[in-house]
Structures are given as C-alpha cells and as structure tokens.
mmCIF file of C-alpha atoms in Angstrom:
data_model
loop_
_atom_site.group_PDB
_atom_site.id
_atom_site.type_symbol
_atom_site.label_atom_id
_atom_site.label_comp_id
_atom_site.label_asym_id
_atom_site.label_seq_id
_atom_site.Cartn_x
_atom_site.Cartn_y
_atom_site.Cartn_z
ATOM 1 C CA GLN A 1 3.258 -2.842 -17.388
ATOM 2 C CA VAL A 2 2.057 -4.537 -14.214
ATOM 3 C CA GLN A 3 -1.349 -5.646 -12.999
ATOM 4 C CA LEU A 4 -2.136 -5.529 -9.304
ATOM 5 C CA VAL A 5 -4.738 -7.550 -7.399
ATOM 6 C CA GLU A 6 -5.443 -6.895 -3.723
ATOM 7 C CA SER A 7 -6.937 -9.385 -1.300
ATOM 8 C CA GLY A 8 -7.358 -9.917 2.413
ATOM 9 C CA GLY A 9 -9.907 -7.272 3.276
ATOM 10 C CA GLY A 10 -12.929 -7.946 5.426
ATOM 11 C CA LEU A 11 -14.845 -7.117 8.577
ATOM 12 C CA VAL A 12 -12.950 -7.041 11.863
ATOM 13 C CA GLN A 13 -13.618 -5.720 15.352
ATOM 14 C CA ALA A 14 -11.692 -2.783 16.735
ATOM 15 C CA GLY A 15 -8.356 -3.944 18.100
ATOM 16 C CA GLY A 16 -8.171 -6.806 15.638
ATOM 17 C CA SER A 17 -5.775 -7.483 12.784
ATOM 18 C CA LEU A 18 -5.874 -8.056 9.054
ATOM 19 C CA ARG A 19 -3.187 -8.783 6.489
ATOM 20 C CA LEU A 20 -3.679 -7.366 3.025
ATOM 21 C CA SER A 21 -1.871 -8.807 0.030
ATOM 22 C CA CYS A 22 -1.232 -7.307 -3.378
ATOM 23 C CA ALA A 23 -0.174 -9.742 -6.084
ATOM 24 C CA ALA A 24 1.570 -8.338 -9.141
ATOM 25 C CA SER A 25 1.770 -9.836 -12.584
ATOM 26 C CA GLY A 26 4.945 -10.022 -14.629
ATOM 27 C CA ARG A 27 8.563 -10.848 -13.928
ATOM 28 C CA THR A 28 9.841 -7.379 -13.100
ATOM 29 C CA PHE A 29 8.142 -6.774 -9.761
ATOM 30 C CA SER A 30 11.437 -5.800 -8.138
ATOM 31 C CA ARG A 31 11.614 -2.757 -10.450
ATOM 32 C CA TYR A 32 8.616 -1.155 -8.762
ATOM 33 C CA HIS A 33 8.326 1.055 -5.753
ATOM 34 C CA MET A 34 5.104 0.047 -3.997
ATOM 35 C CA GLY A 35 2.580 1.928 -1.932
ATOM 36 C CA TRP A 36 -0.673 1.371 -0.075
ATOM 37 C CA PHE A 37 -3.399 3.993 -0.079
ATOM 38 C CA ARG A 38 -6.900 4.036 1.332
ATOM 39 C CA GLN A 39 -10.118 5.864 0.605
ATOM 40 C CA ALA A 40 -13.017 6.161 2.994
ATOM 41 C CA PRO A 41 -16.529 7.026 1.753
ATOM 42 C CA GLY A 42 -16.752 10.714 0.927
ATOM 43 C CA LYS A 43 -13.056 11.289 1.517
ATOM 44 C CA GLU A 44 -10.014 11.676 -0.679
ATOM 45 C CA ARG A 45 -7.575 8.852 -1.260
ATOM 46 C CA GLU A 46 -4.814 9.039 1.332
ATOM 47 C CA PHE A 47 -1.336 7.619 1.631
ATOM 48 C CA VAL A 48 -0.821 4.751 4.069
ATOM 49 C CA ALA A 49 2.589 3.183 3.494
ATOM 50 C CA TYR A 50 5.517 2.959 1.073
ATOM 51 C CA ILE A 51 8.236 0.406 0.411
ATOM 52 C CA ASN A 52 11.179 0.714 -1.946
ATOM 53 C CA ARG A 53 12.270 -1.777 -4.583
ATOM 54 C CA SER A 54 14.474 -3.898 -2.355
ATOM 55 C CA GLY A 55 12.248 -3.640 0.696
ATOM 56 C CA ASP A 56 14.804 -2.047 3.001
ATOM 57 C CA ILE A 57 13.174 1.381 3.122
ATOM 58 C CA THR A 58 9.645 1.901 4.389
ATOM 59 C CA TYR A 59 7.581 4.925 5.331
ATOM 60 C CA TYR A 60 4.200 5.340 6.997
ATOM 61 C CA ALA A 61 1.490 7.884 7.466
ATOM 62 C CA ASP A 62 1.422 9.167 11.023
ATOM 63 C CA SER A 63 -2.078 7.760 11.467
ATOM 64 C CA VAL A 64 -0.864 4.160 11.042
ATOM 65 C CA LYS A 65 2.721 4.337 12.297
ATOM 66 C CA GLY A 66 3.384 1.664 14.891
ATOM 67 C CA ARG A 67 0.263 -0.293 13.944
ATOM 68 C CA PHE A 68 0.755 -1.151 10.254
ATOM 69 C CA THR A 69 3.717 -2.844 8.601
ATOM 70 C CA ILE A 70 4.424 -2.925 4.872
ATOM 71 C CA SER A 71 6.626 -5.663 3.439
ATOM 72 C CA ARG A 72 7.296 -7.328 0.121
ATOM 73 C CA ASP A 73 8.427 -10.648 -1.276
ATOM 74 C CA ASN A 74 9.998 -10.042 -4.671
ATOM 75 C CA ALA A 75 10.281 -13.766 -5.352
ATOM 76 C CA GLU A 76 6.499 -14.057 -4.914
ATOM 77 C CA ASN A 77 5.680 -10.748 -6.645
ATOM 78 C CA THR A 78 3.656 -9.688 -3.628
ATOM 79 C CA VAL A 79 3.485 -6.727 -1.275
ATOM 80 C CA TYR A 80 1.767 -6.990 2.099
ATOM 81 C CA LEU A 81 0.185 -4.670 4.612
ATOM 82 C CA GLN A 82 -0.070 -6.104 8.110
ATOM 83 C CA MET A 83 -2.624 -4.076 10.053
ATOM 84 C CA ASN A 84 -2.771 -4.452 13.821
ATOM 85 C CA SER A 85 -4.741 -2.634 16.516
ATOM 86 C CA LEU A 86 -7.323 -1.623 13.970
ATOM 87 C CA LYS A 87 -9.603 1.295 14.686
ATOM 88 C CA PRO A 88 -12.998 2.211 13.223
ATOM 89 C CA GLU A 89 -11.324 5.145 11.473
ATOM 90 C CA ASP A 90 -9.236 2.646 9.479
ATOM 91 C CA THR A 91 -12.408 1.642 7.628
ATOM 92 C CA ALA A 92 -11.823 2.259 3.917
ATOM 93 C CA ASP A 93 -11.103 0.706 0.566
ATOM 94 C CA TYR A 94 -7.407 -0.122 0.439
ATOM 95 C CA PHE A 95 -5.442 0.101 -2.799
ATOM 96 C CA CYS A 96 -1.943 -0.936 -3.695
ATOM 97 C CA ALA A 97 0.006 1.032 -6.269
ATOM 98 C CA ALA A 98 3.209 0.593 -8.241
ATOM 99 C CA ASP A 99 5.704 3.049 -9.654
ATOM 100 C CA ALA A 100 8.702 2.164 -11.832
ATOM 101 C CA LYS A 101 10.266 5.608 -12.064
ATOM 102 C CA ASP A 102 13.725 6.036 -10.581
ATOM 103 C CA TYR A 103 12.824 9.463 -9.233
ATOM 104 C CA SER A 104 9.566 11.033 -8.118
ATOM 105 C CA GLY A 105 8.245 14.194 -6.550
ATOM 106 C CA SER A 106 8.709 12.932 -3.025
ATOM 107 C CA PHE A 107 11.279 10.417 -1.825
ATOM 108 C CA TYR A 108 8.614 8.263 -0.172
ATOM 109 C CA ARG A 109 6.025 8.678 -2.948
ATOM 110 C CA VAL A 110 3.267 9.833 -0.626
ATOM 111 C CA SER A 111 1.050 11.318 -3.349
ATOM 112 C CA PHE A 112 -1.310 9.220 -5.431
ATOM 113 C CA TYR A 113 -0.225 10.862 -8.692
ATOM 114 C CA GLU A 114 3.307 9.500 -8.230
ATOM 115 C CA TYR A 115 2.135 5.981 -9.017
ATOM 116 C CA GLU A 116 1.580 4.544 -12.477
ATOM 117 C CA TYR A 117 -0.440 1.434 -11.710
ATOM 118 C CA TRP A 118 -3.258 0.666 -9.300
ATOM 119 C CA GLY A 119 -5.180 -2.337 -8.104
ATOM 120 C CA GLN A 120 -8.960 -2.484 -7.848
ATOM 121 C CA GLY A 121 -8.975 -2.236 -4.064
ATOM 122 C CA THR A 122 -10.100 -4.372 -1.150
ATOM 123 C CA GLN A 123 -12.574 -3.246 1.475
ATOM 124 C CA VAL A 124 -11.694 -3.090 5.165
ATOM 125 C CA THR A 125 -14.410 -2.479 7.736
ATOM 126 C CA VAL A 126 -13.574 -2.077 11.419
ATOM 127 C CA SER A 127 -16.507 -2.243 13.799
ATOM 128 C CA SER A 128 -16.496 -0.566 17.195
#
C-alpha cells in the first residue's frame, strides 16, 4: 500500500507556471505507475499525464501536451508535474494516483479506475 500527498498548488496568473509534487510513502515507489488527474468544479475527473515505473515513458492529454511535464525521482519517492503557460481552463483540483499492476486496460493508464491509490488533491487556480 502507498499513501500519496500532493503539494504545490496555488493561485497563478495566466501564462505563469507551477510545479506540483506528489510524495509517496513506503520503500517500493518504483513499483508504481503514476498519473496526474484533475477535476474542475462540476466536471468529471480527467486524465492529465502518465509516467511509467522507470520514468522513461510519459504520456499527456492533448489539452496539456507541450505545456506540462511529468517526471519522477524514485530515490525521493516523488512524482512531479511541471505546468507552464497556464491557462484559466487549467483551474482544477489536481490529484496524483498510483497503480502497481503490471498490466491495465490502457497502456498509458488514462482512466481513473486503472489506479489503486489516490492523493487528497491540491488546488490550482489560474486567473485571467
């Protein structure tokens, strides 16, 4: 089992940047595929980014491709989401998620039900 704690959210102007962090408990962080999702008020939770166990495979939602970068440091048990060129439509609660399964429904684990563990979320607000 793993516990996830996000941090780094806040209020930023459009065009600005934020770096989200997700710290994981335990000594087996490298066993987990990791994802970032977001949920805006009144909307469903949506996939943002995925990174595999070793960090050499990443995948992004079209809406953030070229602006967001997911990375991980397995020695520090942490996954990051660097968000640049932020837009008001990026405003949402951001959640990190972990999945230890070797195989899942989609190769890049783009669906929320493919993840076993979730953090409590961190709020990102982008003002225009």
